[in-house]
């Protein structure tokens, strides 16, 4: 997978989430709507699904960040801001990695992972 593809998905996610949140802030009532969401089984399932995703994404953040304090700050922001913050984290990780795929995925642990332990995707056949 090309990092340009990841950039496109992160930017699209950031824009989409920003627009959705702006709409919700203008058109909705957070307290009333949140209570209705919690009473709906599908609303509750969607909320649980989102937070499981945040937890899994946070594991990646904790793995790749060199400083625990910075990683924990990102995790708190992700739990509070959702996928909008996740998209910001991905864009920041892409910026810091400067196009290096191993640096993007592994962050500060890039040097500590031996070549034998790295997973490589199968070559595409034409």
XYZ file of C-alpha atoms in Angstrom:
126
model
C 0.000 0.000 0.000
C 1.352 3.379 -0.983
C 1.668 6.116 1.616
C -0.120 8.421 -0.856
C -3.160 6.178 -0.419
C -2.877 6.502 3.371
C -2.592 10.287 3.032
C -5.730 10.355 0.872
C -7.718 8.287 3.364
C -6.503 10.360 6.337
C -7.335 13.669 4.625
C -10.741 12.369 3.515
C -11.420 11.165 7.068
C -10.341 14.472 8.545
C -12.551 16.496 6.185
C -15.530 14.149 6.541
C -15.339 14.053 10.332
C -14.924 17.832 10.500
C -18.029 18.365 8.375
C -20.038 15.773 10.315
C -19.053 17.310 13.654
C -19.798 20.827 12.435
C -23.242 19.674 11.273
C -23.919 17.905 14.581
C -22.893 20.983 16.580
C -25.210 23.223 14.560
C -28.210 20.906 14.078
C -28.167 18.699 17.157
C -28.571 18.818 20.898
C -25.724 16.735 22.353
C -27.399 15.791 25.615
C -30.763 14.825 24.130
C -29.261 13.030 21.152
C -26.695 11.155 23.298
C -29.455 9.874 25.591
C -31.476 8.683 22.592
C -28.381 7.027 21.140
C -27.749 5.104 24.370
C -31.353 3.849 24.423
C -31.086 2.454 20.893
C -29.401 -1.003 20.702
C -27.742 -0.132 17.384
C -26.605 3.205 18.757
C -24.994 1.463 21.712
C -23.408 -1.171 19.448
C -21.999 1.581 17.206
C -20.575 3.411 20.209
C -18.930 0.227 21.541
C -17.565 -0.491 18.048
C -16.072 3.003 17.831
C -14.361 2.759 21.222
C -12.956 -0.702 20.468
C -11.494 0.856 17.318
C -10.079 3.752 19.333
C -8.491 1.271 21.755
C -6.893 -0.713 18.925
C -5.649 2.439 17.211
C -4.302 3.633 20.567
C -2.250 0.424 20.836
C -0.500 1.397 17.600
C 0.116 4.911 18.956
C 1.561 3.509 22.198
C 3.784 1.152 20.188
C 5.235 3.712 17.791
C 5.664 6.788 20.013
C 9.079 7.155 21.686
C 7.774 9.062 24.728
C 5.080 7.548 26.924
C 3.828 11.008 27.910
C 3.320 11.996 24.260
C 1.662 8.641 23.485
C -0.721 9.005 26.432
C -1.604 12.545 25.352
C -2.508 11.249 21.883
C -4.552 8.404 23.408
C -6.556 10.830 25.571
C -7.133 13.085 22.561
C -8.251 10.096 20.451
C -10.689 8.944 23.131
C -12.096 12.477 23.397
C -11.978 13.495 19.733
C -12.491 10.186 17.971
C -11.436 9.510 14.431
C -10.942 13.194 13.721
C -7.916 13.044 16.040
C -6.914 9.635 14.642
C -6.735 11.189 11.175
C -4.599 14.034 12.562
C -2.283 11.472 14.186
C -1.906 9.560 10.911
C -1.122 12.775 9.006
C 1.438 13.736 11.648
C 3.018 10.259 11.525
C 3.210 10.544 7.727
C 4.848 13.966 8.012
C 7.411 12.764 10.549
C 8.201 9.579 8.591
C 9.043 11.586 5.428
C 7.817 8.789 3.167
C 9.627 5.965 4.985
C 7.060 3.157 5.307
C 8.886 1.396 8.169
C 9.158 4.679 10.056
C 5.452 5.368 9.505
C 4.287 1.994 10.840
C 6.915 1.374 13.511
C 7.890 4.887 14.565
C 10.697 4.912 17.084
C 10.802 1.088 17.172
C 11.904 0.893 13.548
C 15.532 0.320 14.549
C 14.743 -2.302 17.202
C 12.740 -4.625 14.968
C 15.022 -7.090 13.219
C 14.704 -7.616 9.490
C 13.598 -11.205 10.095
C 10.677 -10.066 12.248
C 9.336 -7.609 9.688
C 6.310 -8.649 7.709
C 6.544 -7.975 4.010
C 3.465 -8.090 1.804
C 3.581 -10.626 -1.025
C 4.784 -9.286 -4.360
C 1.999 -8.390 -6.773
C 1.781 -10.678 -9.765
C 0.907 -9.310 -13.165
